[in-house]
XYZ file of C-alpha atoms in Angstrom:
270
model
C -23.704 -92.941 -32.863
C -27.074 -93.395 -31.198
C -28.515 -90.050 -30.123
C -29.698 -90.110 -26.473
C -33.037 -88.585 -25.580
C -31.323 -85.674 -23.797
C -29.604 -84.568 -27.038
C -31.530 -82.355 -29.440
C -31.398 -83.239 -33.129
C -29.618 -80.046 -34.217
C -26.542 -80.505 -31.986
C -23.337 -81.570 -33.777
C -21.951 -84.506 -31.813
C -18.664 -84.471 -33.761
C -17.481 -81.332 -31.939
C -16.531 -81.171 -28.248
C -18.641 -79.143 -25.842
C -17.094 -77.331 -22.865
C -20.170 -78.200 -20.784
C -19.931 -81.907 -21.643
C -16.165 -81.921 -20.999
C -16.909 -80.561 -17.515
C -19.491 -83.303 -17.042
C -16.761 -85.835 -17.882
C -14.473 -84.344 -15.232
C -17.290 -84.772 -12.704
C -17.689 -88.444 -13.572
C -21.025 -87.861 -15.303
C -22.536 -89.729 -18.235
C -23.608 -86.762 -20.382
C -20.561 -86.646 -22.642
C -19.230 -88.317 -25.784
C -15.935 -89.608 -27.195
C -15.093 -86.243 -28.726
C -15.535 -84.570 -25.320
C -13.479 -87.204 -23.535
C -10.685 -86.772 -26.070
C -10.429 -83.040 -25.354
C -10.629 -83.671 -21.614
C -7.762 -86.149 -21.752
C -5.605 -83.611 -23.575
C -6.159 -81.179 -20.708
C -5.562 -83.886 -18.101
C -2.248 -84.754 -19.762
C -1.124 -81.204 -18.968
C -2.736 -81.163 -15.517
C -3.434 -84.630 -14.041
C -5.309 -83.230 -11.024
C -7.857 -81.438 -13.195
C -10.792 -83.851 -12.594
C -10.244 -83.685 -8.831
C -10.192 -79.898 -8.996
C -13.500 -79.833 -10.873
C -14.990 -82.321 -8.427
C -13.829 -80.166 -5.499
C -15.489 -77.183 -7.158
C -18.772 -79.098 -7.511
C -18.513 -80.243 -3.876
C -18.166 -76.598 -2.840
C -21.274 -75.753 -4.862
C -23.276 -78.440 -3.066
C -22.122 -77.239 0.364
C -22.869 -73.617 -0.526
C -26.379 -74.446 -1.770
C -27.150 -76.386 1.408
C -25.879 -73.449 3.469
C -28.125 -71.051 1.554
C -31.148 -73.251 2.251
C -30.182 -73.406 5.936
C -30.331 -69.593 5.953
C -33.917 -69.719 4.690
C -33.156 -68.948 1.034
C -35.537 -70.693 -1.376
C -34.541 -69.110 -4.718
C -31.427 -69.699 -6.816
C -30.114 -68.025 -9.972
C -27.270 -70.178 -11.294
C -25.408 -68.107 -13.905
C -22.937 -69.947 -16.109
C -24.488 -73.213 -15.012
C -23.400 -75.574 -17.795
C -25.324 -78.853 -17.874
C -27.179 -79.632 -14.596
C -25.942 -83.189 -14.256
C -23.853 -84.538 -11.356
C -24.675 -82.741 -8.090
C -26.859 -80.085 -9.719
C -28.363 -77.163 -7.844
C -32.060 -78.009 -8.012
C -31.616 -81.556 -6.716
C -29.427 -80.403 -3.811
C -31.679 -77.469 -2.920
C -34.974 -79.316 -3.297
C -33.685 -82.259 -1.308
C -33.130 -79.797 1.540
C -36.439 -78.003 0.906
C -38.884 -79.049 -1.853
C -40.128 -75.467 -2.214
C -36.826 -74.218 -3.666
C -36.916 -72.677 -7.143
C -33.934 -72.675 -9.514
C -33.168 -70.923 -12.789
C -30.142 -72.082 -14.774
C -28.496 -69.558 -17.110
C -25.846 -70.240 -19.737
C -24.698 -68.614 -22.963
C -23.764 -71.909 -24.620
C -26.687 -73.097 -26.777
C -25.466 -76.686 -26.459
C -25.499 -76.523 -22.647
C -28.935 -74.879 -22.706
C -30.395 -77.455 -25.100
C -29.042 -80.340 -23.027
C -30.290 -78.690 -19.814
C -33.829 -78.230 -21.103
C -33.975 -81.800 -22.353
C -32.647 -83.183 -19.061
C -35.064 -81.140 -16.949
C -37.977 -82.164 -19.149
C -36.933 -85.810 -19.041
C -36.650 -85.794 -15.242
C -39.765 -83.605 -14.866
C -37.849 -81.381 -12.481
C -40.309 -79.106 -10.634
C -39.854 -75.360 -10.128
C -36.861 -75.150 -12.475
C -36.125 -73.333 -15.729
C -33.229 -72.862 -18.147
C -32.428 -69.588 -19.891
C -29.962 -68.855 -22.659
C -28.347 -65.514 -21.869
C -24.968 -63.831 -21.569
C -23.868 -63.187 -17.993
C -22.034 -60.111 -19.311
C -25.469 -58.597 -19.993
C -27.159 -58.512 -16.571
C -30.326 -56.893 -17.931
C -30.704 -59.752 -20.430
C -30.496 -62.281 -17.614
C -32.582 -60.452 -15.032
C -35.354 -59.361 -17.389
C -35.838 -62.755 -18.997
C -39.510 -63.817 -18.648
C -38.578 -67.222 -17.186
C -36.409 -65.555 -14.543
C -39.114 -63.064 -13.596
C -41.809 -65.731 -13.560
C -39.977 -68.113 -11.260
C -37.989 -65.778 -8.988
C -39.266 -63.015 -6.699
C -36.529 -60.394 -6.287
C -38.390 -58.778 -3.395
C -37.201 -61.811 -1.430
C -33.622 -63.128 -1.098
C -32.264 -64.847 -4.209
C -28.972 -66.745 -4.134
C -26.805 -65.630 -7.060
C -24.427 -68.431 -8.025
C -21.330 -67.541 -10.038
C -19.495 -70.831 -9.700
C -16.561 -71.221 -12.107
C -18.144 -68.528 -14.265
C -16.325 -65.250 -13.717
C -12.930 -66.506 -14.848
C -14.484 -66.702 -18.323
C -15.128 -62.934 -18.176
C -12.275 -60.853 -19.594
C -10.833 -57.819 -17.801
C -12.251 -55.695 -20.628
C -15.766 -56.740 -19.569
C -15.085 -55.669 -15.962
C -16.520 -58.535 -13.870
C -16.658 -56.381 -10.728
C -18.918 -53.854 -12.465
C -21.118 -56.655 -13.804
C -21.565 -58.070 -10.305
C -22.509 -54.609 -9.050
C -25.340 -54.537 -11.621
C -26.604 -57.932 -10.459
C -26.379 -56.966 -6.799
C -28.538 -53.885 -7.324
C -31.641 -56.062 -7.806
C -30.897 -58.475 -4.957
C -32.791 -58.035 -1.709
C -30.833 -57.766 1.540
C -30.027 -61.243 2.788
C -29.370 -62.573 -0.716
C -26.280 -64.793 -0.911
C -23.584 -64.423 -3.557
C -21.654 -67.649 -4.185
C -18.405 -67.459 -6.141
C -15.658 -69.878 -7.085
C -12.876 -68.647 -9.327
C -9.655 -69.975 -10.797
C -6.370 -68.580 -9.557
C -2.653 -68.931 -10.192
C -1.935 -68.232 -6.501
C 0.018 -71.081 -4.958
C 0.420 -73.046 -8.193
C 1.408 -70.579 -10.925
C 3.100 -72.911 -13.420
C 0.243 -75.380 -13.945
C -2.455 -72.744 -13.634
C -0.774 -70.634 -16.307
C -0.462 -73.675 -18.599
C -4.174 -74.370 -18.119
C -5.011 -70.757 -18.867
C -2.991 -70.963 -22.077
C -4.750 -74.209 -23.076
C -8.170 -72.589 -22.766
C -7.035 -69.611 -24.821
C -5.986 -72.001 -27.593
C -9.338 -73.831 -27.564
C -11.350 -70.639 -28.107
C -12.809 -70.491 -24.586
C -10.310 -68.251 -22.788
C -10.104 -67.986 -19.027
C -8.452 -65.412 -16.795
C -6.965 -66.581 -13.501
C -7.143 -63.898 -10.794
C -5.450 -63.322 -7.418
C -7.268 -63.473 -4.094
C -7.424 -59.702 -3.610
C -9.207 -59.171 -6.938
C -11.688 -61.991 -6.313
C -12.408 -60.653 -2.816
C -13.351 -57.345 -4.441
C -16.212 -59.081 -6.239
C -17.980 -59.321 -2.862
C -18.339 -55.545 -2.491
C -21.740 -54.940 -0.880
C -21.781 -58.421 0.644
C -20.602 -59.666 4.040
C -18.447 -62.763 3.665
C -19.453 -65.620 5.953
C -16.816 -67.692 7.714
C -14.262 -68.836 6.696
C -14.159 -65.996 4.144
C -12.469 -66.354 0.767
C -10.444 -69.570 0.880
C -9.267 -72.387 -1.364
C -12.112 -74.624 -2.566
C -11.606 -77.480 -0.114
C -11.270 -75.101 2.849
C -14.818 -73.743 2.565
C -16.750 -75.647 5.244
C -15.676 -79.208 4.324
C -18.182 -81.777 5.524
C -15.981 -84.867 5.476
C -12.265 -85.797 5.444
C -12.683 -86.759 1.771
C -13.331 -83.098 0.929
C -10.153 -81.854 2.603
C -6.811 -81.492 0.813
C -3.417 -81.556 2.471
C -2.273 -78.880 0.010
C -5.453 -76.920 -0.845
C -3.527 -74.424 -2.955
C -3.104 -77.175 -5.553
C -6.796 -76.792 -6.349
C -5.967 -73.431 -7.973
C -9.361 -72.029 -7.085
C -10.904 -69.782 -4.433
C -14.402 -70.019 -2.992
C -16.564 -67.728 -0.938
C -20.133 -66.880 0.072
C -21.320 -63.391 0.960
C -24.655 -62.032 2.177
C -26.104 -58.851 0.649
C -26.006 -56.092 3.245
């Protein structure tokens, strides 16, 4: 296999990567046969999975544009994966070139790919940090984060498809409270999160699949996800299914939005 320029030499391309599998769902080109094989196994259990991931990425793009429209110029994308199709810095900087973005992920493969991609594209005002979102001080005190982001001004905290990888034992609500303590008033919090509400059978099967692959997820009900926005004022339309959050075209709307098995919301630090 030829090794692309965005792949570091110490990455084992014989093993699937969760970040590259997600890229495959999005229709991206930063994945390999081993990733596509794992993705197809998941799709066999849940044929709508790629559309769900694409709806999640569409929500992210809409949320980023909304943040920029509010005057926010700084973004901390925690659990970012690989910044490929529809990434935050391209969306934000297209709306305002002054926007600054820090990507954070625990996966060394995702981080290595991210750094190579950003270097290859010469992306301005961006950085990638390897850190564990379950350790807020590790994320917030990282030199790259502190160098690029000014927490005296509003910073958009993005937790998109990230918190359902945090176990109940790690108390995601308490973790978010630690992050929110450093955010200035007016800072947006953007969350999307998997749920079994409205589609319990397939969502539960997907949850079980992830537990078997070593990257467990925890689906949560609407009331628990809404609690993550404590200290933030939800903007309209509140916490809704992914496609219901400010769709910009008929293509982004679903006749049965509950089939997306994911909630989305944006709150403003009060």
